[in-house]
Short mmCIF file of C-alpha atoms in Angstrom, two decimals:
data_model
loop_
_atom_site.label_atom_id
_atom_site.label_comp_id
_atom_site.label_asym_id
_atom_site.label_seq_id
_atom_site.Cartn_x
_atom_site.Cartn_y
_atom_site.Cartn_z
CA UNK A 1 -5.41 -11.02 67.47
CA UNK A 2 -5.23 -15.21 67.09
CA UNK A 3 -4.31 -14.49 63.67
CA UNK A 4 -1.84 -12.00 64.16
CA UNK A 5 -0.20 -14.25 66.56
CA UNK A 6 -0.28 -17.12 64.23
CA UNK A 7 1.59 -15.06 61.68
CA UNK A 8 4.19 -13.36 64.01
CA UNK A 9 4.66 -17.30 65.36
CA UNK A 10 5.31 -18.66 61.74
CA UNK A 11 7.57 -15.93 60.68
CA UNK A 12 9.77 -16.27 63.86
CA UNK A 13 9.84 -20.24 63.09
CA UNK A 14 10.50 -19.43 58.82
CA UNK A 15 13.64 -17.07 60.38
CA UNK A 16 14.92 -19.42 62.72
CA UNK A 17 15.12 -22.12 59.43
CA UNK A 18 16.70 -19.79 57.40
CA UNK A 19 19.54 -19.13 60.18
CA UNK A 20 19.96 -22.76 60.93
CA UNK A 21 23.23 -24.54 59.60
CA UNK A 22 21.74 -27.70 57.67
CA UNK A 23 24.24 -29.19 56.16
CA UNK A 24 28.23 -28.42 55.87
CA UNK A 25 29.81 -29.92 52.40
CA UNK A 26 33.69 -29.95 52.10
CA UNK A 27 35.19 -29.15 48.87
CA UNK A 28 38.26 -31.06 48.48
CA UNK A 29 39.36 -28.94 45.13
CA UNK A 30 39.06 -25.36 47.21
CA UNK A 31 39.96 -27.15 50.68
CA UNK A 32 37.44 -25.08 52.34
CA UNK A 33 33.69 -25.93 53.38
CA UNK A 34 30.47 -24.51 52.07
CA UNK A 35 27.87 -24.43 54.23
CA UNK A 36 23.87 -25.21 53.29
CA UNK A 37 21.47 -22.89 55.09
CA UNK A 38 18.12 -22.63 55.79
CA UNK A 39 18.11 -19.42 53.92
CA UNK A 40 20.01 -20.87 51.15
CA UNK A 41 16.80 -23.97 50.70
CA UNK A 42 14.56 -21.33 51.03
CA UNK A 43 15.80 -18.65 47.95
CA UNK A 44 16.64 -22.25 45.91
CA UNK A 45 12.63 -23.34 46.62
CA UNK A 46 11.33 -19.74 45.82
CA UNK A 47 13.02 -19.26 42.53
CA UNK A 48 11.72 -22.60 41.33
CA UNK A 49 8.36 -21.86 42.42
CA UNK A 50 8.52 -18.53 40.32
CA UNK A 51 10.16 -20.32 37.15
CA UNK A 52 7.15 -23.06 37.28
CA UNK A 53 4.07 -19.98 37.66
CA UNK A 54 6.20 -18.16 34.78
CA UNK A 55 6.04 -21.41 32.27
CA UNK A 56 2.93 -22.11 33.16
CA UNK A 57 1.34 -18.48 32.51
CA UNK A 58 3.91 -18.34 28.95
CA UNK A 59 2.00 -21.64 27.69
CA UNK A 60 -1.39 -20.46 28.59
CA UNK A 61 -1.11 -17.53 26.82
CA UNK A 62 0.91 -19.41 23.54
CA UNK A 63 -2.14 -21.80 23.31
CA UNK A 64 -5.23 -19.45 23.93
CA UNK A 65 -7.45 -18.94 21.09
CA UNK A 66 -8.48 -15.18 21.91
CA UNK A 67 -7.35 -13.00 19.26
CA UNK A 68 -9.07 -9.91 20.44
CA UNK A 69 -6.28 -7.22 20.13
CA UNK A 70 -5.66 -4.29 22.25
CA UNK A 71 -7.00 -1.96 20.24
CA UNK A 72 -9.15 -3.97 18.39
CA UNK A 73 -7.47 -3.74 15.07
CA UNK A 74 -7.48 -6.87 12.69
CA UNK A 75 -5.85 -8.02 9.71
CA UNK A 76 -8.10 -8.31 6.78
CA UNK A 77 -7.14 -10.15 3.22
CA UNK A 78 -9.01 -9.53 -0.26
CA UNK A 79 -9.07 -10.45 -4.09
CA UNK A 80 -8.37 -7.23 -6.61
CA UNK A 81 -9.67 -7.49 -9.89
CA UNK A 82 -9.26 -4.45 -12.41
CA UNK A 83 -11.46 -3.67 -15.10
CA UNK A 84 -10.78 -1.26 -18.00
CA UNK A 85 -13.18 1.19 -19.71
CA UNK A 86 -13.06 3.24 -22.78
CA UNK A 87 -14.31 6.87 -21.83
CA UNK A 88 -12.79 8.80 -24.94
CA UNK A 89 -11.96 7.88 -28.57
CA UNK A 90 -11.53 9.65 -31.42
CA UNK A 91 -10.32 10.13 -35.25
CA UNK A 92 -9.52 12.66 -37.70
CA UNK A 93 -7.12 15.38 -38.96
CA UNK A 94 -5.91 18.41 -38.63
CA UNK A 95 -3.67 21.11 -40.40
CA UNK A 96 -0.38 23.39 -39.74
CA UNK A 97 -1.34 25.77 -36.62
CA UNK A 98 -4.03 24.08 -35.27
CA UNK A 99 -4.50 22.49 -31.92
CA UNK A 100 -6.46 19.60 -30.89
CA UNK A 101 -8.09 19.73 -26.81
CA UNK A 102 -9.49 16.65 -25.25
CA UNK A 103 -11.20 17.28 -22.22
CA UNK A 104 -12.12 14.88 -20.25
CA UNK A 105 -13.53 14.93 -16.84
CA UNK A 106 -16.82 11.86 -17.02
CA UNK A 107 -16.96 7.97 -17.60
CA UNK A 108 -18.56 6.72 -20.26
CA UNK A 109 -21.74 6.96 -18.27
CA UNK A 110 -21.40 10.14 -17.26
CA UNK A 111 -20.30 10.07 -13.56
CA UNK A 112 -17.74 13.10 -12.33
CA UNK A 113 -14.27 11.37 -12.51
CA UNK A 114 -13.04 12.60 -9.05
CA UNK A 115 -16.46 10.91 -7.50
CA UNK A 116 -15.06 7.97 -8.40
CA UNK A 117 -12.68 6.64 -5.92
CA UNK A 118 -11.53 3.49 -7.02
CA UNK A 119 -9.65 4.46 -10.40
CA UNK A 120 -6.05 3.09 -10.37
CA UNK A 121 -5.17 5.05 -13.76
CA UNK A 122 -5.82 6.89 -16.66
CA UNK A 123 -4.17 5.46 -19.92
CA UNK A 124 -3.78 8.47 -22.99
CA UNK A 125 -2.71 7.07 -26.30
CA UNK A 126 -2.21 9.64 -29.18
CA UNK A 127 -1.27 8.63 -32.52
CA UNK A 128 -0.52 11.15 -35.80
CA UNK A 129 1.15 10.49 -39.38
CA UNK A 130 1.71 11.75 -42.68
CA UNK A 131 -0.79 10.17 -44.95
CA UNK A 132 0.87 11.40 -48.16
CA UNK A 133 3.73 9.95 -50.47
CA UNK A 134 4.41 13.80 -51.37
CA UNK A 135 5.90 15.13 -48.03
CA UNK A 136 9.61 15.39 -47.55
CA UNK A 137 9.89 16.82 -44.57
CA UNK A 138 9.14 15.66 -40.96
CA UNK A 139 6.12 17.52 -39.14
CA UNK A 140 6.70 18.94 -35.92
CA UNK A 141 3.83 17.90 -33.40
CA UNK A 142 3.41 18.55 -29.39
CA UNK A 143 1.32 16.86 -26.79
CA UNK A 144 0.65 18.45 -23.21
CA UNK A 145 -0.85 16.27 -20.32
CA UNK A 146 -2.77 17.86 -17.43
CA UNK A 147 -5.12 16.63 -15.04
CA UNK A 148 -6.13 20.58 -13.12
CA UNK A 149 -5.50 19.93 -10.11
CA UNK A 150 -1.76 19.64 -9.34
CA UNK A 151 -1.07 22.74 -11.07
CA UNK A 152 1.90 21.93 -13.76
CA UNK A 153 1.82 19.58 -16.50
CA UNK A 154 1.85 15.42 -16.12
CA UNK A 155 3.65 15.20 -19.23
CA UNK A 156 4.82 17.28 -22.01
CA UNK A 157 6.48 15.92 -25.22
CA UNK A 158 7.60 17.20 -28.83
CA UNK A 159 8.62 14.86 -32.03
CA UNK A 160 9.28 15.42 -35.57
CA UNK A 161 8.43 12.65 -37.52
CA UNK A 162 6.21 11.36 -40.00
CA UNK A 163 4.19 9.54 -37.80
CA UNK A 164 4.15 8.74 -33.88
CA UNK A 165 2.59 7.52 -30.90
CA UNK A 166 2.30 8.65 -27.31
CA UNK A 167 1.14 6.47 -24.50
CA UNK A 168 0.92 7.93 -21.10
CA UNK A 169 -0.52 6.01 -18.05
CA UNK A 170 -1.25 8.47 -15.26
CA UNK A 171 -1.05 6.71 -12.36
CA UNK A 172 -3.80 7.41 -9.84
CA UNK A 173 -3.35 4.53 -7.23
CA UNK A 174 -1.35 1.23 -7.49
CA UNK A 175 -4.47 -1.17 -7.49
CA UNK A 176 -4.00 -1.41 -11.42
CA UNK A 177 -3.64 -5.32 -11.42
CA UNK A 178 -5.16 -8.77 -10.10
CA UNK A 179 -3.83 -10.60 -6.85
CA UNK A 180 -4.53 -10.26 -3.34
CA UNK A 181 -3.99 -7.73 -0.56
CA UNK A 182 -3.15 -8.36 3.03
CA UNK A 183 -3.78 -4.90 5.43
CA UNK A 184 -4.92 -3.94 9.42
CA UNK A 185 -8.08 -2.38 9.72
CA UNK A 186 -10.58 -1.93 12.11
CA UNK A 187 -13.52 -3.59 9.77
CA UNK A 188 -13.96 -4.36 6.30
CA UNK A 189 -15.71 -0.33 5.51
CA UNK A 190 -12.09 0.99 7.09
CA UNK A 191 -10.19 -1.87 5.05
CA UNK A 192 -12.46 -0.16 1.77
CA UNK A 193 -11.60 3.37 2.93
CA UNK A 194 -7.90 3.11 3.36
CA UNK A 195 -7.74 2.27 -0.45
CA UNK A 196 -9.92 4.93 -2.11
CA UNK A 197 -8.79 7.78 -3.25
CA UNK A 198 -10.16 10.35 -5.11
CA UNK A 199 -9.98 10.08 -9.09
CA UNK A 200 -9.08 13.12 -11.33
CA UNK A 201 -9.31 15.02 -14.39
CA UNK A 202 -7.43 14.30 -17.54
CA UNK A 203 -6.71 17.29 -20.54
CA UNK A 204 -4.85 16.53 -23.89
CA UNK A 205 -3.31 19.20 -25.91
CA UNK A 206 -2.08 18.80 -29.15
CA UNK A 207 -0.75 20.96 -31.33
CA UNK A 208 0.67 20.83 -34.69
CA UNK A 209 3.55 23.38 -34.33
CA UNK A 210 4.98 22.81 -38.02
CA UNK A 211 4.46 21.05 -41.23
CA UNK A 212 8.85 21.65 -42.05
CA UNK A 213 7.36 21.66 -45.55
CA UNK A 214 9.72 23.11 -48.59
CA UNK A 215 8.06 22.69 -51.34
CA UNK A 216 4.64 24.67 -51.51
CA UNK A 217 3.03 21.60 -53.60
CA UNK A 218 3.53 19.54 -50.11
CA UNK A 219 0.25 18.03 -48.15
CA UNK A 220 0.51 19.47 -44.48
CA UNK A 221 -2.44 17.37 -43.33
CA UNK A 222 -1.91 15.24 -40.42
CA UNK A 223 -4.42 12.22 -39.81
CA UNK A 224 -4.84 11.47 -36.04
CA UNK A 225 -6.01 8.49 -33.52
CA UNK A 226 -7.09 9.50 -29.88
CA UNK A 227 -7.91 6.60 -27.20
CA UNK A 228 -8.28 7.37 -23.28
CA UNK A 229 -9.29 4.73 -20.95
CA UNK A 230 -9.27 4.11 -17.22
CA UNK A 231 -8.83 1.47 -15.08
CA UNK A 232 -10.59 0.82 -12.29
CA UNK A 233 -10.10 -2.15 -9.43
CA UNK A 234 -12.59 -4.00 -7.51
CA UNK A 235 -12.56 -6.04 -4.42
CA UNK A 236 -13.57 -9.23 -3.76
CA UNK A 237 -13.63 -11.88 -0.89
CA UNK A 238 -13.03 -9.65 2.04
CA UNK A 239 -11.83 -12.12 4.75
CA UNK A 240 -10.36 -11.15 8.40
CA UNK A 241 -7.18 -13.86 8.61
CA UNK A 242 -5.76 -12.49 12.17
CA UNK A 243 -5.53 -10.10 14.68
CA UNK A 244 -2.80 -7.68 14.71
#
């Protein structure tokens, strides 16, 4: 009961201040008075308090050095390297008719292409020409690109020529070049996981549609050049820089 008292006493003193008339000021530009009040001193004395707890609590938190995130999730920056690999090559020649398939679904040591899951891209280069000074006519030749698993072609091309080259780059994920990569993940295995993918199948067709020949004395034989590599990235230096 004391303290009850001793509360009711101090808030029946706190009301009588803020009624209380402390000071009148005249204003000589308005001609009229303005009156200071307890209640006035008191609002005036609260806000500052609540401005000085709120700077106070806004540099604490600028200057603490916890960066544990809600959530937990960090920032993590690496080195990418990329390394390229020969997995099919190839000469030879072939005749009016005939069509040339290149399957190829292993690296050059013999691992399943879409187990691998850090290949940024498969490169096809094709090349054909005329090897004789008899031909006077352009051959017709077509390529077809597929890898089997998004059911239409990657690329599809015809030319007439006496010789010509094809390079295609299917593009399996962006990490085909060095620098460094800045990303949020919850660990380094996540950071790792978020940029595999899985790698795919690559099929060359090539066919040799039509030698355009007039004269039957002409050579229809084309020679041919096949190169496929693949690119593949690495990471290095795994580093957690901040917490996002």
């Amino acid at each position: 009961m004391a303290v009850l008292e001793t509360v009711s006493r101090k808030y029946v003193e706190f009301e009588r201040f803020n009624e209380r008339e402390i000071r009148k000021i005249a204003l000589p530009v308005m001609n009229t008075e303005f009156t200071v009040t307890g209640r006035l001193v008191s609002g005036i004395v609260g806000f500052t308090v609540i401005i000085l707890v709120l700077s106070m609590s806004f540099k604490y938190a600028a200057s603490s050095t916890d960066s544990t995130a809600i959530g937990g999730v960090n920032a993590y920056i690496a080195q990418i390297n990329s390394t390229q690999e020969q997995i099919l090559s190839g000469s030879g020649f072939f005749d009016e008719g005939q069509s040339l398939t290149f399957d190829v679904m292993q690296d050059s040591m013999g691992s399943d292409l879409k187990g691998i899951r850090n290949i940024g891209m498969i490169s096809v280069q094709f090349y054909f020409e005329s090897p004789s000074i008899t031909d006077q006519t352009e051959p017709t030749v077509s390529i077809r690109i597929a890898n089997g698993s998004e059911g239409v072609d990657l690329y599809t091309d015809t030319q007439s020529s006496y010789e010509h080259t094809w390079q295609y780059d299917y593009m399996i994920n962006n990490l085909t070049s060095a620098g460094n990569i800045t990303m949020s993940a919850d660990s380094q295995e996540d950071f790792l996981f978020q940029l595999e993918i899985d790698g795919e199948y690559i099929f060359v067709e090539v066919v040799y549609d039509d030698s355009n020949a007039i004269f039957p004395g002409e050579d229809d034989t084309l020679d041919y050049e096949i190169n496929i590599t693949m690119t593949t990235w690495i990471i290095e230096n795994i580093n957690e820089v901040q917490t996002v």
